Coordinates of C-alpha atoms in Angstrom, one line a residue:
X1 CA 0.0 0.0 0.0
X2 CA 2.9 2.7 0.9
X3 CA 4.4 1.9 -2.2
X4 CA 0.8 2.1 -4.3
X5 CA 0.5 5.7 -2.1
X6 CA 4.1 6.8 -3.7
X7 CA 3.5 6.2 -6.9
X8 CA 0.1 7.9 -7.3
X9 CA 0.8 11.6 -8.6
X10 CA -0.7 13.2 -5.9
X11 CA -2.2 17.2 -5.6
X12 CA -2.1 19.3 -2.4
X13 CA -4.8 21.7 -2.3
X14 CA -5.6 23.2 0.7
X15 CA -2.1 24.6 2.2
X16 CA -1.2 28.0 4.2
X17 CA 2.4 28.6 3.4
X18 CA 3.3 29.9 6.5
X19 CA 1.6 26.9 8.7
X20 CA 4.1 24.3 6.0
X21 CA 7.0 26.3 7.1
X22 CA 9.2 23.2 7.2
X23 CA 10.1 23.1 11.4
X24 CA 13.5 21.8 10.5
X25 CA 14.9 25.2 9.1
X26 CA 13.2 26.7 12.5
X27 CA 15.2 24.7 14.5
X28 CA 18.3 25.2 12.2
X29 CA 18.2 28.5 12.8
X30 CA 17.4 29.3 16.6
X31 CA 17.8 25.5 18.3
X32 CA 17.5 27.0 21.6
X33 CA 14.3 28.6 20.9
X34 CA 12.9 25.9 18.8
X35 CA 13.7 22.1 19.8
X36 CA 13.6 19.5 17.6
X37 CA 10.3 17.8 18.9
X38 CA 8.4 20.5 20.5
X39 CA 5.4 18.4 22.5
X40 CA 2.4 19.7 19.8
X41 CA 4.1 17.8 16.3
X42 CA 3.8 14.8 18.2
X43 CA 0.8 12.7 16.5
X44 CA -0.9 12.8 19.6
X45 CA -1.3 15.9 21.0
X46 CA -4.5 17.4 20.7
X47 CA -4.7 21.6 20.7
X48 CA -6.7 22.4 23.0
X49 CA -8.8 25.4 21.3
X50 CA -7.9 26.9 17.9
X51 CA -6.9 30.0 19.4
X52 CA -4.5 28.0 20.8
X53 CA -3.4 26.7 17.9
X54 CA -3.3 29.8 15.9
X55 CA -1.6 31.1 18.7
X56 CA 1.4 28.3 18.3
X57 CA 1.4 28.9 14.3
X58 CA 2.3 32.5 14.7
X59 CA 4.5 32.3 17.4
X60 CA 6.7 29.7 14.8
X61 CA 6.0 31.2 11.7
X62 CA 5.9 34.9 12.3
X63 CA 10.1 35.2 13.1
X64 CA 10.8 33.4 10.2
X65 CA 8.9 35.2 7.8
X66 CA 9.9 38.3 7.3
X67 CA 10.9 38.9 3.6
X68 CA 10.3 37.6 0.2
X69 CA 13.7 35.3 0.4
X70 CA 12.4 33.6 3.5
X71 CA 8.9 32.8 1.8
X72 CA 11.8 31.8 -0.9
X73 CA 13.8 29.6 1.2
X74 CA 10.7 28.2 3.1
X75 CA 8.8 27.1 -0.1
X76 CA 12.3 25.7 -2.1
X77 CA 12.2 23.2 0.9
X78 CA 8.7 22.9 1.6
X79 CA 8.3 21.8 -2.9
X80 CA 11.2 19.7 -2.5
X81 CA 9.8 17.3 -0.1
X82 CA 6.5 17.4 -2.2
X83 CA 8.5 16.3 -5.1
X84 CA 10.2 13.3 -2.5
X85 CA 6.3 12.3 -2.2
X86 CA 5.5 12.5 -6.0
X87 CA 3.1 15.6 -5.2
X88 CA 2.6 16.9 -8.9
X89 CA 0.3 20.1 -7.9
X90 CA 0.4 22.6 -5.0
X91 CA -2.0 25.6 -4.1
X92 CA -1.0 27.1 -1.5
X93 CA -2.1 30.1 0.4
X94 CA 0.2 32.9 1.6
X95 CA -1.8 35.7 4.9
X96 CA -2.2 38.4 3.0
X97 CA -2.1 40.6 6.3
X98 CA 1.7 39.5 6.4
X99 CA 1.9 42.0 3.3
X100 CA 1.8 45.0 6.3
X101 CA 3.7 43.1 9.0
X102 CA 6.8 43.1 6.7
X103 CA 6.3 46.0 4.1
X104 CA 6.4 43.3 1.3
X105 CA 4.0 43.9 -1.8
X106 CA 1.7 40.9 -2.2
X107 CA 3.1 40.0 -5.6
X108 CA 6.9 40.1 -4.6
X109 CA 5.7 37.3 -2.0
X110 CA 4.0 36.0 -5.0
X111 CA 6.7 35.6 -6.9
X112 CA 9.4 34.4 -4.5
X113 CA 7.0 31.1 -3.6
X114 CA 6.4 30.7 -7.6
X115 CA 10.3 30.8 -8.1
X116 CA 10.9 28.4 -5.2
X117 CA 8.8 25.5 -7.7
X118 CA 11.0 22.9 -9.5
X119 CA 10.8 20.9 -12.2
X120 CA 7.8 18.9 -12.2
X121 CA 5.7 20.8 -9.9
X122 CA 3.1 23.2 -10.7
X123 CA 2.3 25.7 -8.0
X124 CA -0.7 28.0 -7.4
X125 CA -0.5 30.7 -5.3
X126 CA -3.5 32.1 -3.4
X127 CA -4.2 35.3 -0.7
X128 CA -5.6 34.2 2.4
X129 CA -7.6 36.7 4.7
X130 CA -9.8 37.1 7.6
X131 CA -13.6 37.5 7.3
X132 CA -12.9 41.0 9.3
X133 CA -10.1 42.1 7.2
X134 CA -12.2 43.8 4.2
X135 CA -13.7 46.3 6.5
X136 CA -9.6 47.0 7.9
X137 CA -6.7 48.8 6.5
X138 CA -6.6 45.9 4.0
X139 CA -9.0 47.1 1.8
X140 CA -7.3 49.1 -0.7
X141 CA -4.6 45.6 -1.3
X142 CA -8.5 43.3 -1.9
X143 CA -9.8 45.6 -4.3
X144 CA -6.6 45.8 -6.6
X145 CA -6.2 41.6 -5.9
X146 CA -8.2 41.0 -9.5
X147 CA -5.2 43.0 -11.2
X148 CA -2.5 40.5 -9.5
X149 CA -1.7 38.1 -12.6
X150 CA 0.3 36.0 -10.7
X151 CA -2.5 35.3 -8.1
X152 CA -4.6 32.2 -8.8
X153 CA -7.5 33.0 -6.3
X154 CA -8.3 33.8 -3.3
X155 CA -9.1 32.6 0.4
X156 CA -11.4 33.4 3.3
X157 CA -9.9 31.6 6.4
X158 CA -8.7 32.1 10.2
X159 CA -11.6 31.7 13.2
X160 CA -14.4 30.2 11.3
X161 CA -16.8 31.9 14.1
X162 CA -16.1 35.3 12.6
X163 CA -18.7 37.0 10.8
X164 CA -18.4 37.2 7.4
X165 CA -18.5 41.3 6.4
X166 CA -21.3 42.7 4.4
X167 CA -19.4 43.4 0.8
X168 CA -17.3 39.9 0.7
X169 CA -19.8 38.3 -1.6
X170 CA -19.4 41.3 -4.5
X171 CA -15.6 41.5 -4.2
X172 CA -15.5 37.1 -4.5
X173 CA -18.0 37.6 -7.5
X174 CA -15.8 40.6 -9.3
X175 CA -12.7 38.1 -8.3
X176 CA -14.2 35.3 -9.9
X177 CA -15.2 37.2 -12.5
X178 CA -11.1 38.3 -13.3
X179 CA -10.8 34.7 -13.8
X180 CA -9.7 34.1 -9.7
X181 CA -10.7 31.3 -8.1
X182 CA -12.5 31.7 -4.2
X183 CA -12.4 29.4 -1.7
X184 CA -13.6 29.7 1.9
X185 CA -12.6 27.8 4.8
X186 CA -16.4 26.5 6.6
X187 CA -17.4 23.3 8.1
X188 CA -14.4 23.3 10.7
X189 CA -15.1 25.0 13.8
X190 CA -18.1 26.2 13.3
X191 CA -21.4 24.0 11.7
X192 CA -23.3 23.2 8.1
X193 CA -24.9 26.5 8.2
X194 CA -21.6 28.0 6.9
X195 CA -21.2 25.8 4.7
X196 CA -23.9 26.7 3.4
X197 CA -23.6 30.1 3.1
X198 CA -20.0 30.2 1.7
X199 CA -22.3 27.8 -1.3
X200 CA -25.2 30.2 -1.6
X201 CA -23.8 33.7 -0.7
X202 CA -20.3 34.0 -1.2
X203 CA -20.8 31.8 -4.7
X204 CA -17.6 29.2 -4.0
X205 CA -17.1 25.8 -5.4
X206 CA -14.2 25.8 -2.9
X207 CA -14.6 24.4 0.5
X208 CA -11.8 24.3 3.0
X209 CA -12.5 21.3 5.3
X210 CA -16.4 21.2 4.4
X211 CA -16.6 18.4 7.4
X212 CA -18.9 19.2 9.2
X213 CA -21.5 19.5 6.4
X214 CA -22.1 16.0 7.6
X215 CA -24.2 17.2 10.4
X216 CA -26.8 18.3 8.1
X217 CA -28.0 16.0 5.0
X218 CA -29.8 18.7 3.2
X219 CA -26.7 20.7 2.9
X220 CA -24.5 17.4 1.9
X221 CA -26.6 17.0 -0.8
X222 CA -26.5 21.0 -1.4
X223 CA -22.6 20.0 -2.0
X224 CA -23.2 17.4 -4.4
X225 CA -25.8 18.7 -6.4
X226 CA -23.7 22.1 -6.7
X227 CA -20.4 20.2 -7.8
X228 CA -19.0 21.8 -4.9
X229 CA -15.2 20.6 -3.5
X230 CA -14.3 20.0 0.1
X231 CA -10.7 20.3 0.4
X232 CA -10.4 18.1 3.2
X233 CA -7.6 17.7 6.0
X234 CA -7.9 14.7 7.9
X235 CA -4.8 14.8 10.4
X236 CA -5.3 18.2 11.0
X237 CA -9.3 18.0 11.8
X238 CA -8.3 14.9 14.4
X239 CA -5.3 17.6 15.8
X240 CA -8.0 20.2 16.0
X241 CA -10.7 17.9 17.4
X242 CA -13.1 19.1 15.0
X243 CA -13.6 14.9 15.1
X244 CA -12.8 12.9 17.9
X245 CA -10.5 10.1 16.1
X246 CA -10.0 9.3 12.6
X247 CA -12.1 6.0 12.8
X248 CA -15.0 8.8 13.0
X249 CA -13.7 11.1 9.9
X250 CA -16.3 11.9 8.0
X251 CA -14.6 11.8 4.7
X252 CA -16.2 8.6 3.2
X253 CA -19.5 9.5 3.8
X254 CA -19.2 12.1 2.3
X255 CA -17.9 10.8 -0.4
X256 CA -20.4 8.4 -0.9
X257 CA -23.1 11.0 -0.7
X258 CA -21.4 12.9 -4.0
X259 CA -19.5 15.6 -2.5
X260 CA -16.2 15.6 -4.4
X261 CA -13.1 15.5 -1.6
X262 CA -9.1 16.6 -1.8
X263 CA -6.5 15.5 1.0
X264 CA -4.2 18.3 2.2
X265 CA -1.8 18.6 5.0
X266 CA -3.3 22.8 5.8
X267 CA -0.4 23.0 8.0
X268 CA 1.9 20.9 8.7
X269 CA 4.5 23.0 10.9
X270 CA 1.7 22.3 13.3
X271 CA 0.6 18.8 12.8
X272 CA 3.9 17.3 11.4
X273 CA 2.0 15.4 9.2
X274 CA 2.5 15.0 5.1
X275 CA 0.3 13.5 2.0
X276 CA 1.9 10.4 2.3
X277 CA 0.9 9.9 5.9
X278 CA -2.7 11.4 4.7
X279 CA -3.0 8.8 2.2
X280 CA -1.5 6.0 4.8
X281 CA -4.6 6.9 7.9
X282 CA -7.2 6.7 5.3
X283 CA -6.0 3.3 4.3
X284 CA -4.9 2.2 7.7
X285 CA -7.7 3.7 10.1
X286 CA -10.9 4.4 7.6
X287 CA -10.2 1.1 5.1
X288 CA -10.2 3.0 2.5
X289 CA -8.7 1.0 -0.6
X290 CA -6.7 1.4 -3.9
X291 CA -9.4 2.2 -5.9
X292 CA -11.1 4.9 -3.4
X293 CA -7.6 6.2 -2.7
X294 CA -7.3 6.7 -6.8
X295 CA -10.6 8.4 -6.6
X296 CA -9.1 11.0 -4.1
X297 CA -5.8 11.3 -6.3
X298 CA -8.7 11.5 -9.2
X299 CA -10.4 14.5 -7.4
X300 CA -7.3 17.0 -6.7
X301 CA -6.3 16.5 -10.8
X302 CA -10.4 17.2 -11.5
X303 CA -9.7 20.8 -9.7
X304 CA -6.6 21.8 -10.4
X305 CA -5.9 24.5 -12.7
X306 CA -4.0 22.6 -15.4
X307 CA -4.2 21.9 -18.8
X308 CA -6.9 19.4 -19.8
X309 CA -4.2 17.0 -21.3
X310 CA -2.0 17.2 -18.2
X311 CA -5.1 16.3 -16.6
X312 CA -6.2 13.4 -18.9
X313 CA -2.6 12.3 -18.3
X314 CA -2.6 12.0 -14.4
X315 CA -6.1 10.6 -14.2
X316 CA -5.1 7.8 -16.7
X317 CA -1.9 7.2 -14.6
X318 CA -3.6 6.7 -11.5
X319 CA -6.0 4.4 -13.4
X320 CA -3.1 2.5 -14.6
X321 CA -1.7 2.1 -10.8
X322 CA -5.5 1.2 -9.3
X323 CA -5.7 -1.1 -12.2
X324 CA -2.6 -3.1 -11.1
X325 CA -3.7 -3.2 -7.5

């Protein structure tokens, strides 16, 4: 099965760049402030809150980032190890609020994590934001984001709990409308109902987690019916306890109601986790198979921005690899 898991090309969908800062350039650089196995990347530690854990994230990733060349050196290492797990296709997500922390312009950061991509990996760069930060001194940077070539789309996330402002459905629908793509993070700490509304309101196809859709049939079926995507992290949802164990994911039942579903690692400074070991707990603790696993593999090419005959291509290869398993 590990092997079959290798050789599947494999897309990453659902990834903040600062949360993948990989921890062993952290401890590289400042050992004494950052040991090599700080208690919360072991696989068992549960945070207990997610401003807890958003709290840990920025305490790690904050220090390092402070220029384009350290998004740079961050994401040449962070790729690398995708290539090491034959990852084909990254989007990743860079805070656009870390534009003002550092005086960097959004499309220098752009640019760095887009030059940090070899050979054989195609990277997609999005903005993240909070649901407040429209209505902040952001503003001005989110209504010139549809003139950013280099930006493939764009991302509501942080404390799910927020509000979401008055005015973010217009500015996703003029994004969209520049040929962006939106996503929204719902379904993760708070219930269906935002999952709903990020479908309905905000106009996205993109869901960041989605999980907890599962509490509500008519909005699972709101999912399927609208060809909608959950982007789903299952190591980090256990980490998180948005679900008590993996044995209880939700991720199959969803899948057998229709809703289409990625695996991503969202951020694996945190959780320590990578696709392979994704792939390996939905085989080893859900049963899932070669076939279903190809159907996951299947559903990051069906999304991804590519070019239909790269995507013909993957999506015979993995046929090829179910076939002879």
């Amino acid at each position: 099965m590990l092997d079959f898991i290798q050789a599947l090309p494999k897309t990453e969908t659902h990834l903040h760049v600062e949360g993948a800062l990989p921890y062993h350039l952290l401890h590289r650089w400042r050992p004494q402030d950052y040991p090599e196995h700080p208690p919360y990347r072991a696989r068992a530690y549960r945070y207990p809150s997610f401003p807890d854990f958003e709290n840990t994230l920025l305490s790690q990733a904050l220090p390092w980032f402070t220029s384009a060349d350290r998004y740079h050196e961050a994401c040449r290492e962070l790729f690398a190890g995708h290539v090491r797990q034959h990852v084909r296709y990254v989007e990743t997500s860079f805070h656009l609020p870390v534009t003002k922390f550092i005086n960097t312009p959004g499309p220098e950061i752009i640019a760095a994590i887009r030059a940090a991509a070899p050979a054989g990996l195609e990277v997609r760069v999005f903005a993240g934001m909070l649901r407040s930060d429209i209505t902040g001194d952001l503003r001005p940077v989110i209504d010139q984001l549809h003139t950013w070539d280099d930006l493939a789309g764009v991302d509501l996330h942080g404390y799910e709990q927020m509000r979401t402002e008055t005015g973010t459905a217009a500015i996703w629908a003029r994004l969209r409308a520049a040929g962006k793509v939106t996503k929204c993070h719902a379904g993760e700490f708070d219930g269906p109902a935002r999952v709903r509304e990020a479908i309905e309101e905000l106009g996205v196809d993109r869901i960041q987690h989605g999980v907890r859709a599962i509490e509500d049939p008519a909005v699972v079926r709101l999912a399927a019916e609208r060809g909608v995507t959950f982007d789903v992290c299952p190591l980090s949802n256990v980490g998180l306890r948005v679900v008590p164990s993996m044995a209880e994911h939700p991720i199959r039942r969803l899948m057998e109601a229709g809703v289409r579903c990625t695996v991503s690692t969202d951020d694996p400074l945190c959780f320590a986790n990578t696709i392979t070991e994704e792939y390996t707990v939905l085989a080893a603790e859900l049963g899932f198979t070669p076939a279903e696993l190809g159907r996951v593999a299947k559903n990051g090419w069906a999304v991804a921005s590519v070019a239909a005959d790269v995507r013909r291509a993957m999506t015979a290869e993995i046929d090829r690899l179910v076939g002879g398993n």
